[in-house]
JSON list of C-alpha atoms in Angstrom, two decimals:
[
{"chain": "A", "resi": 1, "resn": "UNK", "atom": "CA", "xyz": [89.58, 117.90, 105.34]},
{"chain": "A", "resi": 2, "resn": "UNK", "atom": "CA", "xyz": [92.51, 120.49, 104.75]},
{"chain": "A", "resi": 3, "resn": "UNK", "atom": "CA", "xyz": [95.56, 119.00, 106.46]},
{"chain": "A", "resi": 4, "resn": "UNK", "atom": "CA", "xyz": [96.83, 115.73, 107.87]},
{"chain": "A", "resi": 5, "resn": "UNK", "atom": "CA", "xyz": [99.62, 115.32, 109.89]},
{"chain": "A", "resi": 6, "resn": "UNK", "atom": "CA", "xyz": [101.20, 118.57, 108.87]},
{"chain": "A", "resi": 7, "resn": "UNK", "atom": "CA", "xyz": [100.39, 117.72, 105.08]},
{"chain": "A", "resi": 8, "resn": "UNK", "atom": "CA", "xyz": [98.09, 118.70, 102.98]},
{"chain": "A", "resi": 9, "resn": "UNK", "atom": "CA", "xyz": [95.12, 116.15, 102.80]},
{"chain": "A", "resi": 10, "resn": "UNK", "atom": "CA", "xyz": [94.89, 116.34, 98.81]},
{"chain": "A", "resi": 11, "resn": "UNK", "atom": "CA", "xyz": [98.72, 115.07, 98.53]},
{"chain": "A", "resi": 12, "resn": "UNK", "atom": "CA", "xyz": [97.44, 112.03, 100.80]},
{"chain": "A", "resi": 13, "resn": "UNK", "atom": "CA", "xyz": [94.09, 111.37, 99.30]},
{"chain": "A", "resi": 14, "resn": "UNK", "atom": "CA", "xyz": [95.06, 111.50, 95.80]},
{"chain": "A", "resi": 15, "resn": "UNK", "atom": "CA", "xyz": [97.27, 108.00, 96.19]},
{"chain": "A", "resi": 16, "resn": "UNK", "atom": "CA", "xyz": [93.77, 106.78, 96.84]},
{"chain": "A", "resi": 17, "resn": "UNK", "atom": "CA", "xyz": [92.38, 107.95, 93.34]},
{"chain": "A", "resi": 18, "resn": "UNK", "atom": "CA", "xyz": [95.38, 107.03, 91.73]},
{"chain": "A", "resi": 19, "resn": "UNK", "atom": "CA", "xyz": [95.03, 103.66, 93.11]},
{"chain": "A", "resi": 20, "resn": "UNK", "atom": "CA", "xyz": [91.41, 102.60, 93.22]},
{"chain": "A", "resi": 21, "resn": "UNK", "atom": "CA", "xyz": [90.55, 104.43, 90.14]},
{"chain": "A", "resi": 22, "resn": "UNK", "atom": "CA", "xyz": [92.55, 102.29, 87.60]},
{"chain": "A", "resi": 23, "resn": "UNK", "atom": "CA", "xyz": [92.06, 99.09, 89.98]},
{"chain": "A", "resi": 24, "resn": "UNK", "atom": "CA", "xyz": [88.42, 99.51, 89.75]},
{"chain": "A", "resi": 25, "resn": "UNK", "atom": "CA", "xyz": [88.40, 100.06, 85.85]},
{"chain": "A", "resi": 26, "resn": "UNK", "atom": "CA", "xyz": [90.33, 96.70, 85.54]},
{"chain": "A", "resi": 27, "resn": "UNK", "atom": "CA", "xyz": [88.21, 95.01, 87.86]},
{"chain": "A", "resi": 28, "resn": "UNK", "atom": "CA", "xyz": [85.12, 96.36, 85.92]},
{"chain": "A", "resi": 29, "resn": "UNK", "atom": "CA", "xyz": [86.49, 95.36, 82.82]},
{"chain": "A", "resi": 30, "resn": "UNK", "atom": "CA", "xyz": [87.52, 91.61, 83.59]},
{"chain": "A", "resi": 31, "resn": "UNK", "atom": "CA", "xyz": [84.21, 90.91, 84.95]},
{"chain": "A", "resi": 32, "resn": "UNK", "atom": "CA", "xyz": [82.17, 92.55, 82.06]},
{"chain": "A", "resi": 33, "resn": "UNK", "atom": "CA", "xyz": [83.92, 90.46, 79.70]},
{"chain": "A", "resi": 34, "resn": "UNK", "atom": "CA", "xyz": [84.39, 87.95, 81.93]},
{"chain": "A", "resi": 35, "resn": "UNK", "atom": "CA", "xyz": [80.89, 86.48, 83.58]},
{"chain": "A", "resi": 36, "resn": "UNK", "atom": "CA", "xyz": [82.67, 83.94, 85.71]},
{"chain": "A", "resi": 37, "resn": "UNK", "atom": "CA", "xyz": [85.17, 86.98, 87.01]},
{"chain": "A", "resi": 38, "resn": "UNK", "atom": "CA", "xyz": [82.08, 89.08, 87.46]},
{"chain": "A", "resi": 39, "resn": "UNK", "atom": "CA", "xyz": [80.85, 86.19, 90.03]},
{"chain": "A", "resi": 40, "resn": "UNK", "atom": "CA", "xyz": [84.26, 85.73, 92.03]},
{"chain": "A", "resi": 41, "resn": "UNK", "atom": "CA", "xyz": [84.34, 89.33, 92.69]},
{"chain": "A", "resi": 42, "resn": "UNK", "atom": "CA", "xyz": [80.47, 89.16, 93.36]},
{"chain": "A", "resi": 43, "resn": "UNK", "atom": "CA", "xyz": [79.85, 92.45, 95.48]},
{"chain": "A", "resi": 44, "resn": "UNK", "atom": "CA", "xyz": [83.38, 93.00, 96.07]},
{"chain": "A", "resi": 45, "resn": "UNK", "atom": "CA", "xyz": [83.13, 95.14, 93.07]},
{"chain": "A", "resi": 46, "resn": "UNK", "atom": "CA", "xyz": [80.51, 97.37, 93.58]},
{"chain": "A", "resi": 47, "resn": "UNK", "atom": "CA", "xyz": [82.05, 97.97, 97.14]},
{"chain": "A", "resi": 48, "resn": "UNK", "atom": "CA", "xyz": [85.50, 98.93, 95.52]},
{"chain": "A", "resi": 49, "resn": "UNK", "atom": "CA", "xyz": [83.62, 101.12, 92.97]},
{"chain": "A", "resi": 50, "resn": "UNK", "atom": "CA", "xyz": [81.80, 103.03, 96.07]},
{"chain": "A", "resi": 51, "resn": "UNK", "atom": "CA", "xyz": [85.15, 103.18, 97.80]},
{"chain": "A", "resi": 52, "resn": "UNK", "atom": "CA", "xyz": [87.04, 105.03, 94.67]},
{"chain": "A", "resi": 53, "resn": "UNK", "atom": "CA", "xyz": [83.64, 107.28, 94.09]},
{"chain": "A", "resi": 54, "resn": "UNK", "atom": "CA", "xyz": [83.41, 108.34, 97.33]},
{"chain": "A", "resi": 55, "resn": "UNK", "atom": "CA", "xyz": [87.32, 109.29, 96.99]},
{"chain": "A", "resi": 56, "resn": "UNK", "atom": "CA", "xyz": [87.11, 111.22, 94.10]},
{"chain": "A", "resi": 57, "resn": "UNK", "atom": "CA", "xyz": [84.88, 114.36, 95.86]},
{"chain": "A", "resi": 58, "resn": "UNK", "atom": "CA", "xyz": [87.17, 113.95, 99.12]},
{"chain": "A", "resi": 59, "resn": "UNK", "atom": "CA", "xyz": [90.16, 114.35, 96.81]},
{"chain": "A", "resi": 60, "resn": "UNK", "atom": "CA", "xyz": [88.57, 117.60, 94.80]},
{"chain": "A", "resi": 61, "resn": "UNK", "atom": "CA", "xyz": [87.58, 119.02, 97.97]},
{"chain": "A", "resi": 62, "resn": "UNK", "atom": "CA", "xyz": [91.04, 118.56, 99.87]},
{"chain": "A", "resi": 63, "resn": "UNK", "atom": "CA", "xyz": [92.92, 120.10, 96.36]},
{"chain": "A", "resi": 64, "resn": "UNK", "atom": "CA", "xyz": [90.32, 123.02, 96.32]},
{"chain": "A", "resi": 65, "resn": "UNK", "atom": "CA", "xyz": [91.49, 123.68, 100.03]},
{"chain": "A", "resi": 66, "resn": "UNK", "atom": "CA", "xyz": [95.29, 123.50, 98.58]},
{"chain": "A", "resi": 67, "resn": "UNK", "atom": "CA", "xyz": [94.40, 125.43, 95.82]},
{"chain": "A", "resi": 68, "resn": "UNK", "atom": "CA", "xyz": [93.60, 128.23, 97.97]},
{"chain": "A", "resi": 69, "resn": "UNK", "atom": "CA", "xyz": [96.95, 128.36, 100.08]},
{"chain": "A", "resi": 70, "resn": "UNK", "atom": "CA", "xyz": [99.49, 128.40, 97.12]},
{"chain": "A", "resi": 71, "resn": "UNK", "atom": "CA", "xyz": [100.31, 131.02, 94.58]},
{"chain": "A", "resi": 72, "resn": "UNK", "atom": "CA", "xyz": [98.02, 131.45, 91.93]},
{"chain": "A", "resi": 73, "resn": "UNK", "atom": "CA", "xyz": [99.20, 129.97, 88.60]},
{"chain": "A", "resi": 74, "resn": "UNK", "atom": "CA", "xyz": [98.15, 128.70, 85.68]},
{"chain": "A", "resi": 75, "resn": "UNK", "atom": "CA", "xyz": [98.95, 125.09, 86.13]},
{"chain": "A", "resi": 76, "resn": "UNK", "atom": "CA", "xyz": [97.32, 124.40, 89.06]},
{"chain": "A", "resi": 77, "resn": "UNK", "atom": "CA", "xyz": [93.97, 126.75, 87.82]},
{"chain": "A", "resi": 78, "resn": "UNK", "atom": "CA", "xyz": [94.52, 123.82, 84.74]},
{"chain": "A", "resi": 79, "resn": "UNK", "atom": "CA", "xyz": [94.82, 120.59, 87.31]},
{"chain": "A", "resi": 80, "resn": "UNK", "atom": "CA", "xyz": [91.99, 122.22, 89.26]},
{"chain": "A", "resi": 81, "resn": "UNK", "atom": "CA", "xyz": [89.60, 122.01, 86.01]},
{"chain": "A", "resi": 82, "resn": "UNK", "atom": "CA", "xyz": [91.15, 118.58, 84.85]},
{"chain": "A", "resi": 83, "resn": "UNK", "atom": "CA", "xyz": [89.67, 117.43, 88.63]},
{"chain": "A", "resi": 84, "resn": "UNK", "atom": "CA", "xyz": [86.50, 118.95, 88.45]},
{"chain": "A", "resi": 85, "resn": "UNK", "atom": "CA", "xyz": [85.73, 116.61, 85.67]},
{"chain": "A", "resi": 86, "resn": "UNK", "atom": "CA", "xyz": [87.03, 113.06, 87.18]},
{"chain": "A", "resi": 87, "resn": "UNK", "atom": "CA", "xyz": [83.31, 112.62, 89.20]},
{"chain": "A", "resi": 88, "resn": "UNK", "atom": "CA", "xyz": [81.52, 111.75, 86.28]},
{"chain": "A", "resi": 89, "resn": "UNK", "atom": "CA", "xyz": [83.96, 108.78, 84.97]},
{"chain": "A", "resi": 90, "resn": "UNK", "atom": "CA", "xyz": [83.96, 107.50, 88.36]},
{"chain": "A", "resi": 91, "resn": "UNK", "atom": "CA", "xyz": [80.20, 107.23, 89.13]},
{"chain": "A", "resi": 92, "resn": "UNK", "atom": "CA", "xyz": [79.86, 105.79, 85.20]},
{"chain": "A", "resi": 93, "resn": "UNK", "atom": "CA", "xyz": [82.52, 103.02, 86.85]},
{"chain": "A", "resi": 94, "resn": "UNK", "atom": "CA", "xyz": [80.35, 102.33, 90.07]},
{"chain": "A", "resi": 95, "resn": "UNK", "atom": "CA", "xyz": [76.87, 102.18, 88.16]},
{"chain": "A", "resi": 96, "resn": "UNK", "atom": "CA", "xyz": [78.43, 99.81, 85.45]},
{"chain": "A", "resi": 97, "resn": "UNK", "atom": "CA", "xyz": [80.36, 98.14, 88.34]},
{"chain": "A", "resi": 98, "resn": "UNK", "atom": "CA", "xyz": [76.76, 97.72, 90.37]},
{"chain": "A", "resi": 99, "resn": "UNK", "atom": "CA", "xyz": [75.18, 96.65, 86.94]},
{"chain": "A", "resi": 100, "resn": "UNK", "atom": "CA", "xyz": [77.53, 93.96, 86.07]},
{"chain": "A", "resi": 101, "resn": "UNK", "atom": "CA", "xyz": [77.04, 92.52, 89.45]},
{"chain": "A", "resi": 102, "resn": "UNK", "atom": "CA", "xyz": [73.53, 92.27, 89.57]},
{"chain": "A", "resi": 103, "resn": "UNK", "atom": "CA", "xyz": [73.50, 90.92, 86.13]},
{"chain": "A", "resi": 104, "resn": "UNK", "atom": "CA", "xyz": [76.15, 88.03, 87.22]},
{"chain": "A", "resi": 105, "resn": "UNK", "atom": "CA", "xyz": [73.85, 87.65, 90.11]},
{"chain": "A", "resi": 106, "resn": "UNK", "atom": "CA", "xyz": [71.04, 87.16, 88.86]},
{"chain": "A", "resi": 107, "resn": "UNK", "atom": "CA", "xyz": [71.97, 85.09, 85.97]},
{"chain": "A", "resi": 108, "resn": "UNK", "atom": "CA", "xyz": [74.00, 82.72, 88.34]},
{"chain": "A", "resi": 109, "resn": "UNK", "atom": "CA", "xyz": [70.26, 82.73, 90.29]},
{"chain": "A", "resi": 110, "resn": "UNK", "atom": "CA", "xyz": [68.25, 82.46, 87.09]},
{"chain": "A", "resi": 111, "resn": "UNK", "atom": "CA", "xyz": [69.95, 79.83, 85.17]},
{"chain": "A", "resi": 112, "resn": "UNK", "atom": "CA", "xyz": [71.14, 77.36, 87.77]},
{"chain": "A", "resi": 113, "resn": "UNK", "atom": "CA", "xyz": [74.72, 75.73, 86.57]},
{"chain": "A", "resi": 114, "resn": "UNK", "atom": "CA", "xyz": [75.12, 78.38, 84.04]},
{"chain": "A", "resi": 115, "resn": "UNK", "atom": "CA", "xyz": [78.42, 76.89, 83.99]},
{"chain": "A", "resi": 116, "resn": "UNK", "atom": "CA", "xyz": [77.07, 73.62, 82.90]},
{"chain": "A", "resi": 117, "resn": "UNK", "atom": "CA", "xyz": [76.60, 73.36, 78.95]},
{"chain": "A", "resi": 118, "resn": "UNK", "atom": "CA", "xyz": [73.94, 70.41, 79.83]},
{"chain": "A", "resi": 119, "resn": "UNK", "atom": "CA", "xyz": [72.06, 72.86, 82.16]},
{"chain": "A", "resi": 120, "resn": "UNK", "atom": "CA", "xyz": [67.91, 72.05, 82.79]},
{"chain": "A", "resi": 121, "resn": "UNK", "atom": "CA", "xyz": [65.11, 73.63, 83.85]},
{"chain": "A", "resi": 122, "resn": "UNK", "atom": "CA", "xyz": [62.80, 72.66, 86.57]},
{"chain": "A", "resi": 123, "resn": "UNK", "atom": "CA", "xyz": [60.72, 70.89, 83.90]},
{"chain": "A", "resi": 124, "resn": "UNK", "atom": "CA", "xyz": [63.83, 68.91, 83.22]},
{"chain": "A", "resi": 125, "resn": "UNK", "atom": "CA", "xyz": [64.05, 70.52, 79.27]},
{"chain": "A", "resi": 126, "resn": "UNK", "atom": "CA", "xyz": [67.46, 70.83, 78.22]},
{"chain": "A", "resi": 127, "resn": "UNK", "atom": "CA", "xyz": [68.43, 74.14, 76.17]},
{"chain": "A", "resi": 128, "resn": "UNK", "atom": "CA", "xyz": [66.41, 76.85, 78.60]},
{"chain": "A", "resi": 129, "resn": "UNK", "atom": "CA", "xyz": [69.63, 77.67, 80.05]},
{"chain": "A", "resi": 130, "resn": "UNK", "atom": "CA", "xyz": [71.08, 78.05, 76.66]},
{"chain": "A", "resi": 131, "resn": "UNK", "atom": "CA", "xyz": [67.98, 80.11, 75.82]},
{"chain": "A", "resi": 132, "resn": "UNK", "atom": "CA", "xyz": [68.82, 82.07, 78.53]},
{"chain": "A", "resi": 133, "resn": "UNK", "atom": "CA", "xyz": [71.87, 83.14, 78.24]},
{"chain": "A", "resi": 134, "resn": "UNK", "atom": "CA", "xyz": [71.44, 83.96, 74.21]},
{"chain": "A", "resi": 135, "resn": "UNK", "atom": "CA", "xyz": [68.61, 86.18, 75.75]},
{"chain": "A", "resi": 136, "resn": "UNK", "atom": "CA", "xyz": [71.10, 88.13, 77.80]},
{"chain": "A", "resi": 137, "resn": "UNK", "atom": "CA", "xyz": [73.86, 87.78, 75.48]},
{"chain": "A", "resi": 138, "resn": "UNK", "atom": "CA", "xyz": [73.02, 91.54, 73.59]},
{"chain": "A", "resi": 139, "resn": "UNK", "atom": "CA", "xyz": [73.27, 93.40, 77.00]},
{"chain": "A", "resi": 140, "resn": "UNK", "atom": "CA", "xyz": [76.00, 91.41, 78.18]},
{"chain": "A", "resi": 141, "resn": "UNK", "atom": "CA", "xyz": [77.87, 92.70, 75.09]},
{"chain": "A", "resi": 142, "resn": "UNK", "atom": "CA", "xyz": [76.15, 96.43, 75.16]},
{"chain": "A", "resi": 143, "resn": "UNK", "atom": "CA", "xyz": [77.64, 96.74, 79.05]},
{"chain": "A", "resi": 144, "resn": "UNK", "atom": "CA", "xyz": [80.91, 94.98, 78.26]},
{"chain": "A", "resi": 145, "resn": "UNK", "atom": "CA", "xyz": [81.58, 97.80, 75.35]},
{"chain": "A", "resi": 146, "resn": "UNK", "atom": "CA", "xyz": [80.07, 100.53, 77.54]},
{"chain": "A", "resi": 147, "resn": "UNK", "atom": "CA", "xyz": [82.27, 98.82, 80.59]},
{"chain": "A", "resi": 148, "resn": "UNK", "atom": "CA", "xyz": [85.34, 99.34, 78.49]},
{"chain": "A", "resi": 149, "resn": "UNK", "atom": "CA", "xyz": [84.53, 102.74, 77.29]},
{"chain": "A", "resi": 150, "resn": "UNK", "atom": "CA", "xyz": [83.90, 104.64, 80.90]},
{"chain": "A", "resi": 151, "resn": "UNK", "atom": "CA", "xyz": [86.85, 102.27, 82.04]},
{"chain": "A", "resi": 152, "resn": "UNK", "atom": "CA", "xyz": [89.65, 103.56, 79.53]},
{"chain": "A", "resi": 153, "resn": "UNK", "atom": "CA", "xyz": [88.08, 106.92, 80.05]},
{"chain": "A", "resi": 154, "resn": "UNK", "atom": "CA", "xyz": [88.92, 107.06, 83.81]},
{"chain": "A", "resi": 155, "resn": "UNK", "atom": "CA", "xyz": [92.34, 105.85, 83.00]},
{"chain": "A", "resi": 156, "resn": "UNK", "atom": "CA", "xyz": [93.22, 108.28, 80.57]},
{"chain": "A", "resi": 157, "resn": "UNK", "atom": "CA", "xyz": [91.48, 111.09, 82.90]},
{"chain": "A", "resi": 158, "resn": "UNK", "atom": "CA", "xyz": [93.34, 109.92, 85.75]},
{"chain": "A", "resi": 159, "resn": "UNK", "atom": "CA", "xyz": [96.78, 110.07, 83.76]},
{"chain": "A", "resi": 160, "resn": "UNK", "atom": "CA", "xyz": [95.97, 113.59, 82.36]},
{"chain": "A", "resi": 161, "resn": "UNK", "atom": "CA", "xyz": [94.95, 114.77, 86.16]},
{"chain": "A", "resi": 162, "resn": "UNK", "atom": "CA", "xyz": [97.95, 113.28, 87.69]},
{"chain": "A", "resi": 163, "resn": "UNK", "atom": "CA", "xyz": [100.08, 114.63, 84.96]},
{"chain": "A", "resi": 164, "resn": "UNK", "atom": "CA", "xyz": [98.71, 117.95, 85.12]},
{"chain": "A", "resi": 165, "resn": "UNK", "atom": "CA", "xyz": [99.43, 118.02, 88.92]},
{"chain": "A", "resi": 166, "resn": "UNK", "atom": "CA", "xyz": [102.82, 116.90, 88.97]},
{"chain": "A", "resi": 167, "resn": "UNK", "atom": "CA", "xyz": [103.64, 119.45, 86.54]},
{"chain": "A", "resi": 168, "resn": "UNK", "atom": "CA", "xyz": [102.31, 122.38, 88.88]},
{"chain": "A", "resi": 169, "resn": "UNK", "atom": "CA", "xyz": [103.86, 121.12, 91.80]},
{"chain": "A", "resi": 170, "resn": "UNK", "atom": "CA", "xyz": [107.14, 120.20, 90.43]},
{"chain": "A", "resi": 171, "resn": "UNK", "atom": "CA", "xyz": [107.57, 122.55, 87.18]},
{"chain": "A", "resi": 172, "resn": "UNK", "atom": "CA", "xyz": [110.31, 124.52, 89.09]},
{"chain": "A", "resi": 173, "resn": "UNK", "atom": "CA", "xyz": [111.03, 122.63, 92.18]},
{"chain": "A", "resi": 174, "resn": "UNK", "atom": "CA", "xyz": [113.93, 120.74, 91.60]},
{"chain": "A", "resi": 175, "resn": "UNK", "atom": "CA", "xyz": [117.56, 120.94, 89.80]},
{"chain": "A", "resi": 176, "resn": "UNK", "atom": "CA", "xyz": [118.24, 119.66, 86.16]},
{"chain": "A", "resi": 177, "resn": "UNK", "atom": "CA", "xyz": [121.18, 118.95, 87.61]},
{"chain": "A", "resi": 178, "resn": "UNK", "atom": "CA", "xyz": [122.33, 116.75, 90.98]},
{"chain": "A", "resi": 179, "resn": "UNK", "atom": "CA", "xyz": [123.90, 119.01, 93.79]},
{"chain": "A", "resi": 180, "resn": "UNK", "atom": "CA", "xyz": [127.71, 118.33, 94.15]},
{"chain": "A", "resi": 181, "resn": "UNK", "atom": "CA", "xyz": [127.85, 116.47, 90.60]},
{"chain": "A", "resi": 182, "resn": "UNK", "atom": "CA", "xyz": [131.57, 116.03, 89.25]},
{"chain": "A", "resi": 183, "resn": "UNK", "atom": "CA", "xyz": [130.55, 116.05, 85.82]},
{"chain": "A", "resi": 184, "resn": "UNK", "atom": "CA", "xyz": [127.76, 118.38, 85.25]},
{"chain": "A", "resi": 185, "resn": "UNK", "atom": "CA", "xyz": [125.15, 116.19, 84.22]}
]
């Protein structure tokens, strides 16, 4: 994909990223910390995950294309590297996204009314559920931290990306100064 409507497709396609990238980190992080989140979004989150990994490559590509019809310069060879490296935070967000879903899953299948704090077995004991979740309580807390981790690092990739291309786009595009301004400022 190399142009759209006139434009070029990476000036489209990176709203996407910009977008779904943060919304998916938040989303990731709520329900890892979250187990009842993690259930209302259900597979709503490992869709939105696939969505923003799928528009990460689509994105690279469409800026690779730019990259070759501008001037060569070194802030856009330093946005194109910044990029290159997005891919990885954003399939760490889809397999912890896909992992905190199946976990929520299958706990809500496992221990029924795992909302329930008097929750029973099918031999009527009270506690299994308890057991249960205590079980599952180390992973829930080694994918929450992990969940975090890849989701703050996406952020802070996506802000260093987006800042790097603004810069090489805009760094001497425009006027310090308005056109037709009375008092120079």
């Amino acid at each position: 994909m190399s142009l759209v409507n006139g434009l070029p497709a990476h000036v489209l396609l990176v709203h996407v990223v910009v977008v779904l990238i943060p919304l998916t980190a938040l989303a990731l992080v709520a329900a890892a910390v979250w187990p009842r989140a993690a259930r209302r979004l259900g597979a709503l989150l490992p869709a939105l995950a696939l969505v923003a990994l799928a528009s990460v490559p689509l994105t690279t590509q469409a800026g690779e294309w730019l990259e070759r019809h501008v001037e060569d310069d070194a802030l856009v060879r330093r946005h194109t590297e910044l990029g290159d490296g997005l891919l990885p935070w954003a399939l760490g967000l889809f397999v912890l996204a896909a992992v905190v879903w199946w976990t929520a899953r299958g706990t809500k299948r496992a221990v029924p009314g795992a909302d329930s704090a008097n929750s029973t077995d099918s031999a009527g004991s009270a506690g299994s559920a308890g057991a249960g979740r205590a079980a599952a309580l180390p992973v829930r807390i080694v994918v929450a931290v992990l969940s975090v981790a890849v989701a703050a690092g996406a952020v802070v990739d996506v802000y260093r990306i987006g800042d790097s291309g603004a810069k090489a786009a805009w760094h001497d595009a425009y006027s310090k100064s308005a056109h037709g301004s009375q008092d120079g400022s």
